[in-house]
PDB file of C-alpha atoms in Angstrom:
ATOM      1  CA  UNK A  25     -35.838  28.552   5.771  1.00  0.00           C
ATOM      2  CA  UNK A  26     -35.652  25.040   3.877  1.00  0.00           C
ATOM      3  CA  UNK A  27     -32.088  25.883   2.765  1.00  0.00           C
ATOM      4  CA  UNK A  28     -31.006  27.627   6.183  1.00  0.00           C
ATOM      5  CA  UNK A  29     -32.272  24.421   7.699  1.00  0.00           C
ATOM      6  CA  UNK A  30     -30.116  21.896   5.186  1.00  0.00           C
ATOM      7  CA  UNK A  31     -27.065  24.139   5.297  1.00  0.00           C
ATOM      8  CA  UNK A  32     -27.252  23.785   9.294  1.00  0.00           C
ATOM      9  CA  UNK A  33     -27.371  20.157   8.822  1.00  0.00           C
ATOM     10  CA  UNK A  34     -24.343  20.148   6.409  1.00  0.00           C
ATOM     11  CA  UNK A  35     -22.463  22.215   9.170  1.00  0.00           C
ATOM     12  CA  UNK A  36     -23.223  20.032  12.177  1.00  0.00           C
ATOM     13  CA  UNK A  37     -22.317  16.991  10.227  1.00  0.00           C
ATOM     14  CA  UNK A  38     -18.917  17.934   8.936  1.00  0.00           C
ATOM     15  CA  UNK A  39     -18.444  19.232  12.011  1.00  0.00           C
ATOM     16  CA  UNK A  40     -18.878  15.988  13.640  1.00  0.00           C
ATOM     17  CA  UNK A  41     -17.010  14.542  10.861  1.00  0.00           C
ATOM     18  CA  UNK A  42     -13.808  16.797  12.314  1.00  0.00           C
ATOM     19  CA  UNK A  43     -13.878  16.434  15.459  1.00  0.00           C
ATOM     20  CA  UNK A  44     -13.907  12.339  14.925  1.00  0.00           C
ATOM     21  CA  UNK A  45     -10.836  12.879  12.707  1.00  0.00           C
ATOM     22  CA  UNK A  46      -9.092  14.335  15.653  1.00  0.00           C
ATOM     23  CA  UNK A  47     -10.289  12.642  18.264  1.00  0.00           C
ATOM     24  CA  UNK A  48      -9.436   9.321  16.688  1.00  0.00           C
ATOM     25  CA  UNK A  49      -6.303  10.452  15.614  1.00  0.00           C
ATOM     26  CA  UNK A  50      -5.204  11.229  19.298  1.00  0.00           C
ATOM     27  CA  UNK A  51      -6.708   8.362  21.157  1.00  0.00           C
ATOM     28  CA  UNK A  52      -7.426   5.429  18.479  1.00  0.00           C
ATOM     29  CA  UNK A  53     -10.988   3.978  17.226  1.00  0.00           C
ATOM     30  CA  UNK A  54     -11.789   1.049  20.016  1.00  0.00           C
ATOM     31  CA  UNK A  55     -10.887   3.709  22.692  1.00  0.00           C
ATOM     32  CA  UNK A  56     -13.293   6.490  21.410  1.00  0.00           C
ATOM     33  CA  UNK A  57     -17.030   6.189  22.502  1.00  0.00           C
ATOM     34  CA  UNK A  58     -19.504   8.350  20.784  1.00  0.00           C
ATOM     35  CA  UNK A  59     -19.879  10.701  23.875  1.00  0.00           C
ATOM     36  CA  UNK A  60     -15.771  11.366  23.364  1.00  0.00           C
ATOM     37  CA  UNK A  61     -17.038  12.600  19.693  1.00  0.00           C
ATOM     38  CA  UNK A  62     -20.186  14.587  20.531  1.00  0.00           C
ATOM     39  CA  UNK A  63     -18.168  16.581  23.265  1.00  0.00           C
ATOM     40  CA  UNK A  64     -15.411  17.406  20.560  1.00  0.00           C
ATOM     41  CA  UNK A  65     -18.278  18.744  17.971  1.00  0.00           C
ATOM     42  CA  UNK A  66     -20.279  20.131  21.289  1.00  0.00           C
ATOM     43  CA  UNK A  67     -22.991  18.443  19.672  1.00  0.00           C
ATOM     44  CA  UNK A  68     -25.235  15.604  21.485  1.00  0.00           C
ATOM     45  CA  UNK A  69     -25.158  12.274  20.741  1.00  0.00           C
ATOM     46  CA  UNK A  70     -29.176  12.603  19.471  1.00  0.00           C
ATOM     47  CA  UNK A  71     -26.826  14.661  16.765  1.00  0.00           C
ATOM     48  CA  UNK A  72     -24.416  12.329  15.868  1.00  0.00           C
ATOM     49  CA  UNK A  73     -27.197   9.253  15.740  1.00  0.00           C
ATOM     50  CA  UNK A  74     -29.493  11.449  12.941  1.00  0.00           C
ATOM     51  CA  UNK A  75     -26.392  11.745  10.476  1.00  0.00           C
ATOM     52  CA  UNK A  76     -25.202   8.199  11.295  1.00  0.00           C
ATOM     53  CA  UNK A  77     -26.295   4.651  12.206  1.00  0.00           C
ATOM     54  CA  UNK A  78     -23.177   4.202  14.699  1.00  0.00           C
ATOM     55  CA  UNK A  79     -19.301   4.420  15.332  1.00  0.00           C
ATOM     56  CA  UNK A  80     -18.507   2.539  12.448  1.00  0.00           C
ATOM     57  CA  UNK A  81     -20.771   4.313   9.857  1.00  0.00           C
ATOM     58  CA  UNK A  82     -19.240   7.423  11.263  1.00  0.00           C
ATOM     59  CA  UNK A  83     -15.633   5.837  10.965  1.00  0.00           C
ATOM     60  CA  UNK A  84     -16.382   5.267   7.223  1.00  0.00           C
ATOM     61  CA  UNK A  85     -17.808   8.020   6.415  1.00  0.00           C
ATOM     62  CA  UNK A  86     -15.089  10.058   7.646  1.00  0.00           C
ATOM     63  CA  UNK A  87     -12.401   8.246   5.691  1.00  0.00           C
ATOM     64  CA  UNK A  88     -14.391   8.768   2.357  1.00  0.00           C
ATOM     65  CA  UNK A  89     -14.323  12.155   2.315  1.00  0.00           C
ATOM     66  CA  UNK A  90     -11.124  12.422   2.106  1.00  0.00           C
ATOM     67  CA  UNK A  91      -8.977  11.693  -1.198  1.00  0.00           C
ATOM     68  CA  UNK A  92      -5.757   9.466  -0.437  1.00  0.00           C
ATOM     69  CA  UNK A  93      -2.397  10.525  -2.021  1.00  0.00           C
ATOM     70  CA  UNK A  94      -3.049   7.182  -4.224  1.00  0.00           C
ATOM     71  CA  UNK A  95      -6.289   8.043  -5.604  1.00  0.00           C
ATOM     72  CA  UNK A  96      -5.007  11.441  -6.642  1.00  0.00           C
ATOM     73  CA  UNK A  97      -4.232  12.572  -9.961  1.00  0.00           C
ATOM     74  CA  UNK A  98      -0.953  12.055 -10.083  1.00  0.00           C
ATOM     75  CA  UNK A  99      -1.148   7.886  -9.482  1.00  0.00           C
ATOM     76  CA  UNK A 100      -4.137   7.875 -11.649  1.00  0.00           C
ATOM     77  CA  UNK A 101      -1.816   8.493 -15.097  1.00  0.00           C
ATOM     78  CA  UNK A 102      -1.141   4.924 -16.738  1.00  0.00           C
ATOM     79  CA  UNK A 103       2.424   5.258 -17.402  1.00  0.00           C
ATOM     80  CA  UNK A 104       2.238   2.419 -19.536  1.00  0.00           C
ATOM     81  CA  UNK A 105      -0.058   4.570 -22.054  1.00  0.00           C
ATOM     82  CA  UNK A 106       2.952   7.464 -22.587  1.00  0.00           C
ATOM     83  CA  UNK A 107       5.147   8.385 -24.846  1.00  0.00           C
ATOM     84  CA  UNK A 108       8.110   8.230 -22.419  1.00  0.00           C
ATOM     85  CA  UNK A 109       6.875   5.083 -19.723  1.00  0.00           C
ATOM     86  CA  UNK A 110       9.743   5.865 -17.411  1.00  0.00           C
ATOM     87  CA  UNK A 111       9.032   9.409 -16.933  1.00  0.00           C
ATOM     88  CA  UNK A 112       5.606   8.599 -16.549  1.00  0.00           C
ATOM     89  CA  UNK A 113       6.666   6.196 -13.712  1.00  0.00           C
ATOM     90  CA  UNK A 114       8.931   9.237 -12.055  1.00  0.00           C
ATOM     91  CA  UNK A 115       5.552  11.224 -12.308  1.00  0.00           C
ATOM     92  CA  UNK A 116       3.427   8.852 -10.836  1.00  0.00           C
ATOM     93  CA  UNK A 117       6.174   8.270  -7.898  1.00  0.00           C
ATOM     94  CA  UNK A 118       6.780  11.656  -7.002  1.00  0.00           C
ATOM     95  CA  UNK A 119       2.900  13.337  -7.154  1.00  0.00           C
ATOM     96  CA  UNK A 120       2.053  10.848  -4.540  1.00  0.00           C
ATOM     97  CA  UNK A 121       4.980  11.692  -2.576  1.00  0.00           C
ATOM     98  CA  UNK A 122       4.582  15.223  -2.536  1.00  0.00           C
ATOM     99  CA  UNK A 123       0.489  15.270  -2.265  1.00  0.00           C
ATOM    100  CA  UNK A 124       0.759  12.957   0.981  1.00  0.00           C
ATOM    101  CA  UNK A 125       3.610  16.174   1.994  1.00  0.00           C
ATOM    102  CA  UNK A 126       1.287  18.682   1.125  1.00  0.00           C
ATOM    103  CA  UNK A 127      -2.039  17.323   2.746  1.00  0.00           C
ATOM    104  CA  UNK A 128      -2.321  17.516   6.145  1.00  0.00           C
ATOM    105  CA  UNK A 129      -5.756  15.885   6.532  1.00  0.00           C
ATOM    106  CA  UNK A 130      -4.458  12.689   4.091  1.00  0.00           C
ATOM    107  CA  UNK A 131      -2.057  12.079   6.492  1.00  0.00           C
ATOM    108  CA  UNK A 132      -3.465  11.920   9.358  1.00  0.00           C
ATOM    109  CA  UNK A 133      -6.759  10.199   7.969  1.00  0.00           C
ATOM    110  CA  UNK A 134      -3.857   7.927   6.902  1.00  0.00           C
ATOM    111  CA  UNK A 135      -2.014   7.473  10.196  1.00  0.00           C
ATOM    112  CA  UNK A 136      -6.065   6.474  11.676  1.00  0.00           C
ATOM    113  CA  UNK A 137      -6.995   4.328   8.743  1.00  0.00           C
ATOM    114  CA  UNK A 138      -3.595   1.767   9.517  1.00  0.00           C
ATOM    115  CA  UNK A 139      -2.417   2.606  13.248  1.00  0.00           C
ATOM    116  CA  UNK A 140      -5.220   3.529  15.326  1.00  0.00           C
ATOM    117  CA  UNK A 141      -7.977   1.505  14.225  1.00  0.00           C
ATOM    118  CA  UNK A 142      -8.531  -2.595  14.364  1.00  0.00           C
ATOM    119  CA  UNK A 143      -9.604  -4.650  11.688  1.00  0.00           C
ATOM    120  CA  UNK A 144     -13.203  -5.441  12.501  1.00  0.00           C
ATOM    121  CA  UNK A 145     -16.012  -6.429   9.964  1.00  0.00           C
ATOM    122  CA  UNK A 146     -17.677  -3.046  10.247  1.00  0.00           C
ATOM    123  CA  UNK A 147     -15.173  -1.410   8.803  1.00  0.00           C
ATOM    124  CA  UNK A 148     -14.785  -3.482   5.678  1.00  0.00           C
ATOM    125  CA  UNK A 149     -15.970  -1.105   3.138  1.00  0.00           C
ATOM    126  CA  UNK A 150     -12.585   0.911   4.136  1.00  0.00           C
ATOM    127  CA  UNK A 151     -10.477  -2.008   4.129  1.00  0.00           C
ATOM    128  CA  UNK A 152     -11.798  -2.946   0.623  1.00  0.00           C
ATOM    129  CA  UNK A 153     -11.478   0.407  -0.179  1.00  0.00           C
ATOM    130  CA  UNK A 154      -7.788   0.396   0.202  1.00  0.00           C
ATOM    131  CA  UNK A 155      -7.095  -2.776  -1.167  1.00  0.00           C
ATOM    132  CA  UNK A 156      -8.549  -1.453  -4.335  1.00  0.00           C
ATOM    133  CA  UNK A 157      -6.420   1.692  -4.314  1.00  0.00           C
ATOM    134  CA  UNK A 158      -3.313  -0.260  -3.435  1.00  0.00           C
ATOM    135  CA  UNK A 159      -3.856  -2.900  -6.342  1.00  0.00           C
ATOM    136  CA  UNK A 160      -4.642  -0.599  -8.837  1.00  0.00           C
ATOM    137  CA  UNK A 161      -1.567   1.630  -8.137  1.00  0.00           C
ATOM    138  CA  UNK A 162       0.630  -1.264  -8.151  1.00  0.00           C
ATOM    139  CA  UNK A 163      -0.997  -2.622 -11.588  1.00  0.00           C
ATOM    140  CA  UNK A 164      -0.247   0.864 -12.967  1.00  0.00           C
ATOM    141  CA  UNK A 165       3.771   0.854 -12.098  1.00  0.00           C
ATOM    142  CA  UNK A 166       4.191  -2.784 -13.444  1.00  0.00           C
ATOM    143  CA  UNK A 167       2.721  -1.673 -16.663  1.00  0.00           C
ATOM    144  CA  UNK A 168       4.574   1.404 -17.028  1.00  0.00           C
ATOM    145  CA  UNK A 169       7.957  -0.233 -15.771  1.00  0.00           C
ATOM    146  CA  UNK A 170       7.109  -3.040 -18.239  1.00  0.00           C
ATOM    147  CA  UNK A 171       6.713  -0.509 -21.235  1.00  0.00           C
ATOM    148  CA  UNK A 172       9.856   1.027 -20.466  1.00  0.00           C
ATOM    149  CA  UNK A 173      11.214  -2.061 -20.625  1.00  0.00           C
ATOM    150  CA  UNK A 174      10.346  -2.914 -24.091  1.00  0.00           C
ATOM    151  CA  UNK A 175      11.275   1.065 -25.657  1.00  0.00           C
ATOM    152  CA  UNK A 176      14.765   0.315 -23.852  1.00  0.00           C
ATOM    153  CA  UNK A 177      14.948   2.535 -20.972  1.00  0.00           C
ATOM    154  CA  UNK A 178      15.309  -0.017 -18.588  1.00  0.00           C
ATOM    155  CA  UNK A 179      17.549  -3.154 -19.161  1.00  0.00           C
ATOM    156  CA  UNK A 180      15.691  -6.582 -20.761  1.00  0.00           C
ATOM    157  CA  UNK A 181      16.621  -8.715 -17.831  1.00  0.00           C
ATOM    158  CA  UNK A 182      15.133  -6.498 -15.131  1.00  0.00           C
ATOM    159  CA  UNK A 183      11.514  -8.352 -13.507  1.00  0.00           C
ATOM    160  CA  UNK A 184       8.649  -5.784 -14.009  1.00  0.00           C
ATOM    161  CA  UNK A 185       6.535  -7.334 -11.394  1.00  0.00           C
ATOM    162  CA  UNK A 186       9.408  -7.528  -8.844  1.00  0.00           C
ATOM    163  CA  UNK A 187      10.374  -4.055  -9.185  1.00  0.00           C
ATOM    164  CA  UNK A 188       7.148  -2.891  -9.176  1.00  0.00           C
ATOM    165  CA  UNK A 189       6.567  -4.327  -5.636  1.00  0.00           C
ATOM    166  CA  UNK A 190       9.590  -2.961  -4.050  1.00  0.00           C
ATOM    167  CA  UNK A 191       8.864   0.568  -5.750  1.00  0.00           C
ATOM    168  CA  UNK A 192       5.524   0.370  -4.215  1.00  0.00           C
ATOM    169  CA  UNK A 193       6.642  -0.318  -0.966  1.00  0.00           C
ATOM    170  CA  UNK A 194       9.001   2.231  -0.732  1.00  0.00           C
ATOM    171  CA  UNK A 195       6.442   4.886  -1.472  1.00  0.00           C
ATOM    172  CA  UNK A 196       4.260   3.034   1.276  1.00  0.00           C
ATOM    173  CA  UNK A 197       7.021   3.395   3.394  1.00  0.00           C
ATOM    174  CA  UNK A 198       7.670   7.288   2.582  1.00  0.00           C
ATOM    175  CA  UNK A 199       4.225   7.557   3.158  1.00  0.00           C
ATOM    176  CA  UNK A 200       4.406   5.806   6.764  1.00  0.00           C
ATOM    177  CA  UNK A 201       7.434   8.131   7.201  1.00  0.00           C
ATOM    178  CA  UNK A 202       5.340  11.580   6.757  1.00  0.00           C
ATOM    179  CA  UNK A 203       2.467  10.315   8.933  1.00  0.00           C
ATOM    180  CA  UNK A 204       4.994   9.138  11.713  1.00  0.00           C
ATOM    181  CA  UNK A 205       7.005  11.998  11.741  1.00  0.00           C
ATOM    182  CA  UNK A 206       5.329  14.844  10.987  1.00  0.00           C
ATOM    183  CA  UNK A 207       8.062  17.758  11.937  1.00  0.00           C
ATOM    184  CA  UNK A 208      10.585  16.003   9.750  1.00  0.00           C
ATOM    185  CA  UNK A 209       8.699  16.178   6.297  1.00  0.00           C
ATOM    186  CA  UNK A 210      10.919  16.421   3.452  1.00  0.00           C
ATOM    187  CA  UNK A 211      10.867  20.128   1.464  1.00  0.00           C
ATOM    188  CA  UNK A 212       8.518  19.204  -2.069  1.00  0.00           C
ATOM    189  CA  UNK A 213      11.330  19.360  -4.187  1.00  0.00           C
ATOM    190  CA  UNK A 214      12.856  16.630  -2.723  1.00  0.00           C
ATOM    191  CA  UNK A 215      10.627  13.864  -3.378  1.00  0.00           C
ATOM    192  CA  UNK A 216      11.901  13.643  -6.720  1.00  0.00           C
ATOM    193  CA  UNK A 217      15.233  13.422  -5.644  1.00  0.00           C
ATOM    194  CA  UNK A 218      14.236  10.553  -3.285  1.00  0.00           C
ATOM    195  CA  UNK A 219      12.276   8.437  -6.253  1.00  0.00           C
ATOM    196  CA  UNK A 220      15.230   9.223  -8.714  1.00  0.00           C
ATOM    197  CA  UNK A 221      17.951   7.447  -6.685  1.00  0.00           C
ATOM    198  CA  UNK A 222      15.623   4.138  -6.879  1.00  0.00           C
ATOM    199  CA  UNK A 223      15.360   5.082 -10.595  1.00  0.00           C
ATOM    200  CA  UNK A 224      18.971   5.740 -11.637  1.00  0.00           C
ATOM    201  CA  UNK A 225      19.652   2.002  -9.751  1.00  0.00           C
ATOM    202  CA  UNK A 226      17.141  -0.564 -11.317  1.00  0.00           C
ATOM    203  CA  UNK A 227      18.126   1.615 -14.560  1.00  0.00           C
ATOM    204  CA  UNK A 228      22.108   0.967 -13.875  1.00  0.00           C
ATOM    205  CA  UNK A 229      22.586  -1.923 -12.044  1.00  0.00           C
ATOM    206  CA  UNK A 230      19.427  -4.525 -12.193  1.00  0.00           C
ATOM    207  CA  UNK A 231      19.272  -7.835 -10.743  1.00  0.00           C
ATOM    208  CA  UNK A 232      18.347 -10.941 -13.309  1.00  0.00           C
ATOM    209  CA  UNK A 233      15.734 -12.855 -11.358  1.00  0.00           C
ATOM    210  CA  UNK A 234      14.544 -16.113 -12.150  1.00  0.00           C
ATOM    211  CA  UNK A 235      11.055 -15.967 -13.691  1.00  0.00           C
ATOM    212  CA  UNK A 236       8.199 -17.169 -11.964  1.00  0.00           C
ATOM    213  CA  UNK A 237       7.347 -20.859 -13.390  1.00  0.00           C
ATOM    214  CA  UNK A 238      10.735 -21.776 -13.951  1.00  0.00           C
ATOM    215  CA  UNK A 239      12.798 -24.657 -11.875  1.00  0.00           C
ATOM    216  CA  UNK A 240      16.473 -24.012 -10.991  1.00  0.00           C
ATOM    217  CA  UNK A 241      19.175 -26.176 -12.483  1.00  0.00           C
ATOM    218  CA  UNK A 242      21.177 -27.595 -10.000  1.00  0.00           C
ATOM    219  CA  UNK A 243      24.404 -28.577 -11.068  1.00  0.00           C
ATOM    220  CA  UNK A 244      25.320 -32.494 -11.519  1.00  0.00           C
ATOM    221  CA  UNK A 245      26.154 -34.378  -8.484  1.00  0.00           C
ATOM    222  CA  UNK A 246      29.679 -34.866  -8.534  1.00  0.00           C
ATOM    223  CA  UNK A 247      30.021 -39.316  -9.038  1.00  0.00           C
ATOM    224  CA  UNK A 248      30.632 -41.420  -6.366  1.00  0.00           C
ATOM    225  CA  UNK A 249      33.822 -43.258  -5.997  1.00  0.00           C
ATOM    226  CA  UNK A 250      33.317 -46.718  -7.109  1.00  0.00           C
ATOM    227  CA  UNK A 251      34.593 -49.749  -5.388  1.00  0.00           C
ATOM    228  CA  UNK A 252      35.953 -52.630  -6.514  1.00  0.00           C
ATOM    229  CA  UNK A 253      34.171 -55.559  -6.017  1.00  0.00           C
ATOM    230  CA  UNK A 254      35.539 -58.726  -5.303  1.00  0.00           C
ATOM    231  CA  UNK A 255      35.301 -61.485  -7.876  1.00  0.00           C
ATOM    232  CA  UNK A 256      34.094 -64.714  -6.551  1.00  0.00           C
ATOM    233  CA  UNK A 257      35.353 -67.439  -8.663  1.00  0.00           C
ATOM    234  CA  UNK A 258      33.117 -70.323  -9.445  1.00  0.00           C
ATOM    235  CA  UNK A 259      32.867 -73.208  -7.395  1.00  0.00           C
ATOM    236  CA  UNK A 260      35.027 -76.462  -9.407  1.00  0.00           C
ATOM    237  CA  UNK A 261      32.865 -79.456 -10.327  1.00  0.00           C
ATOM    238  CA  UNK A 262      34.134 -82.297  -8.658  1.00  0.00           C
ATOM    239  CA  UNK A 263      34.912 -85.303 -11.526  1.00  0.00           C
ATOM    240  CA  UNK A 264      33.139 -88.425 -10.440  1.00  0.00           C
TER     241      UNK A 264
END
C-alpha cells in the first residue's frame, strides 16, 4: 500500500510537471496561473501546492528534469584532451546539433526557458543554471580549438578565443532555429554538414586579429609644411 501510495505520488507529480511544460510553452510563464496548470493535469491546486511551494518552484523544477543538448554527452568531451582536437571539436559541434534535433522535450523546454518566461529573481537557480552550461561549453571549444592550433590543424594566426565565440553562437543560433521552426528541422545527417562549412573556413581562410592587450600602431603623421619666418634684423645703435 506504502509503495502504491508513493508511485501515485510520482504519477501526479510528473504529471503536473507535463502539463506545465505545455501549458507554458503555449501561453508563456507570467500569463499562466496555477489554476491554468491544475486544469491541464486535472489535478487541484491542493495537488500542485503538496509537490511544490509555488509557480516558480514548479517552473524550476520542470526545467531540471530535463537534460539540455549542452549538458549532453556529446558537449561534455574536452576536445582539448584528444588525440585529434579538431575532430573532437566537429564532435562536440555536431552531437549538440543533432540531440537538440532529436529531442522534442529539449526544445521546447528550451523555447520556455529563453522566450516565454521573464527574468525574475525566483527563477535564478535556472538562469545560473544556464550560465554554467553556456560557460563551460564555450571553455571546452576554446581549449580544443586552441590544441588544434598548436598540432597544426588550424593556422598559428587564427584567435582561439574569438573563434570560439562565434562557433558558439552559431550553434546557439541553430539551436534557436530548431525551437523556432519546428517543421523545418534539418534531417540528422546534416548537422555535420552545417558545422563542417564553419570548419573548412577558419581552417582555410582565417582572419589575424589583434591580440587582446595590444595597442595599434598608427602610422606617423605625415609633417607639417613649415613656414618661413621672417627675420627681424636688429635694431642699429645710434653713435653718440
Amino acid at each position: 500500500m506504502v509503495r502504491r501510495t508513493r508511485d501515485e505520488a510520482v504519477e501526479t507529480r510528473n504529471q503536473i510537471l507535463d502539463a506545465a511544460e505545455r501549458v507554458f510553452s503555449a501561453r508563456g510563464v507570467s500569463r499562466t496561473s496555477l489554476s491554468d496548470i491544475a486544469d491541464a493535469a486535472s489535478v487541484t491546486r491542493g495537488a500542485i501546492y503538496w509537490h511544490f511551494k509555488d509557480k516558480a518552484d514548479l517552473f524550476c523544477e520542470m526545467v531540471a528534469r530535463v537534460t539540455m543538448p549542452m549538458e549532453d554527452a556529446p558537449c561534455q568531451i574536452s576536445p582539448a584532451q584528444e588525440a585529434d582536437p579538431l575532430a573532437g571539436v566537429r564532435a562536440m559541434l555536431t552531437g549538440i546539433l543533432e540531440r537538440t534535433s532529436g529531442d522534442a522535450q529539449a526544445r521546447r523546454v528550451f523555447h520556455i526557458v529563453f522566450n516565454k518566461c521573464e527574468y525574475v529573481d525566483e527563477m535564478e537557480p535556472v538562469w545560473q543554471r544556464f550560465r554554467v552550461m553556456q560557460a563551460g561549453c564555450l571553455d571546452r571549444l576554446q581549449q580544443g580549438l586552441a590544441a588544434a592550433i598548436i598540432r597544426g590543424q588550424l593556422p598559428a594566426t587564427l584567435d582561439a578565443r574569438a573563434t570560439a565565440v562565434g562557433l558558439h553562437a552559431l550553434v546557439n543560433g541553430m539551436i534557436s532555429k530548431l525551437v523556432m521552426d519546428p517543421d523545418h528541422l534539418p534531417a540528422k545527417t546534416d548537422a555535420a554538414g552545417i558545422i563542417e562549412v564553419f570548419i573548412d573556413g577558419i581552417r582555410s581562410a582565417p582572419v589575424r586579429s589583434v591580440a587582446a592587450g595590444k595597442a595599434v600602431k598608427r602610422p606617423p603623421p605625415k609633417p607639417r609644411a613649415h613656414r618661413k619666418k621672417a627675420v627681424r634684423s636688429a635694431p642699429r645703435r645710434r653713435r653718440a
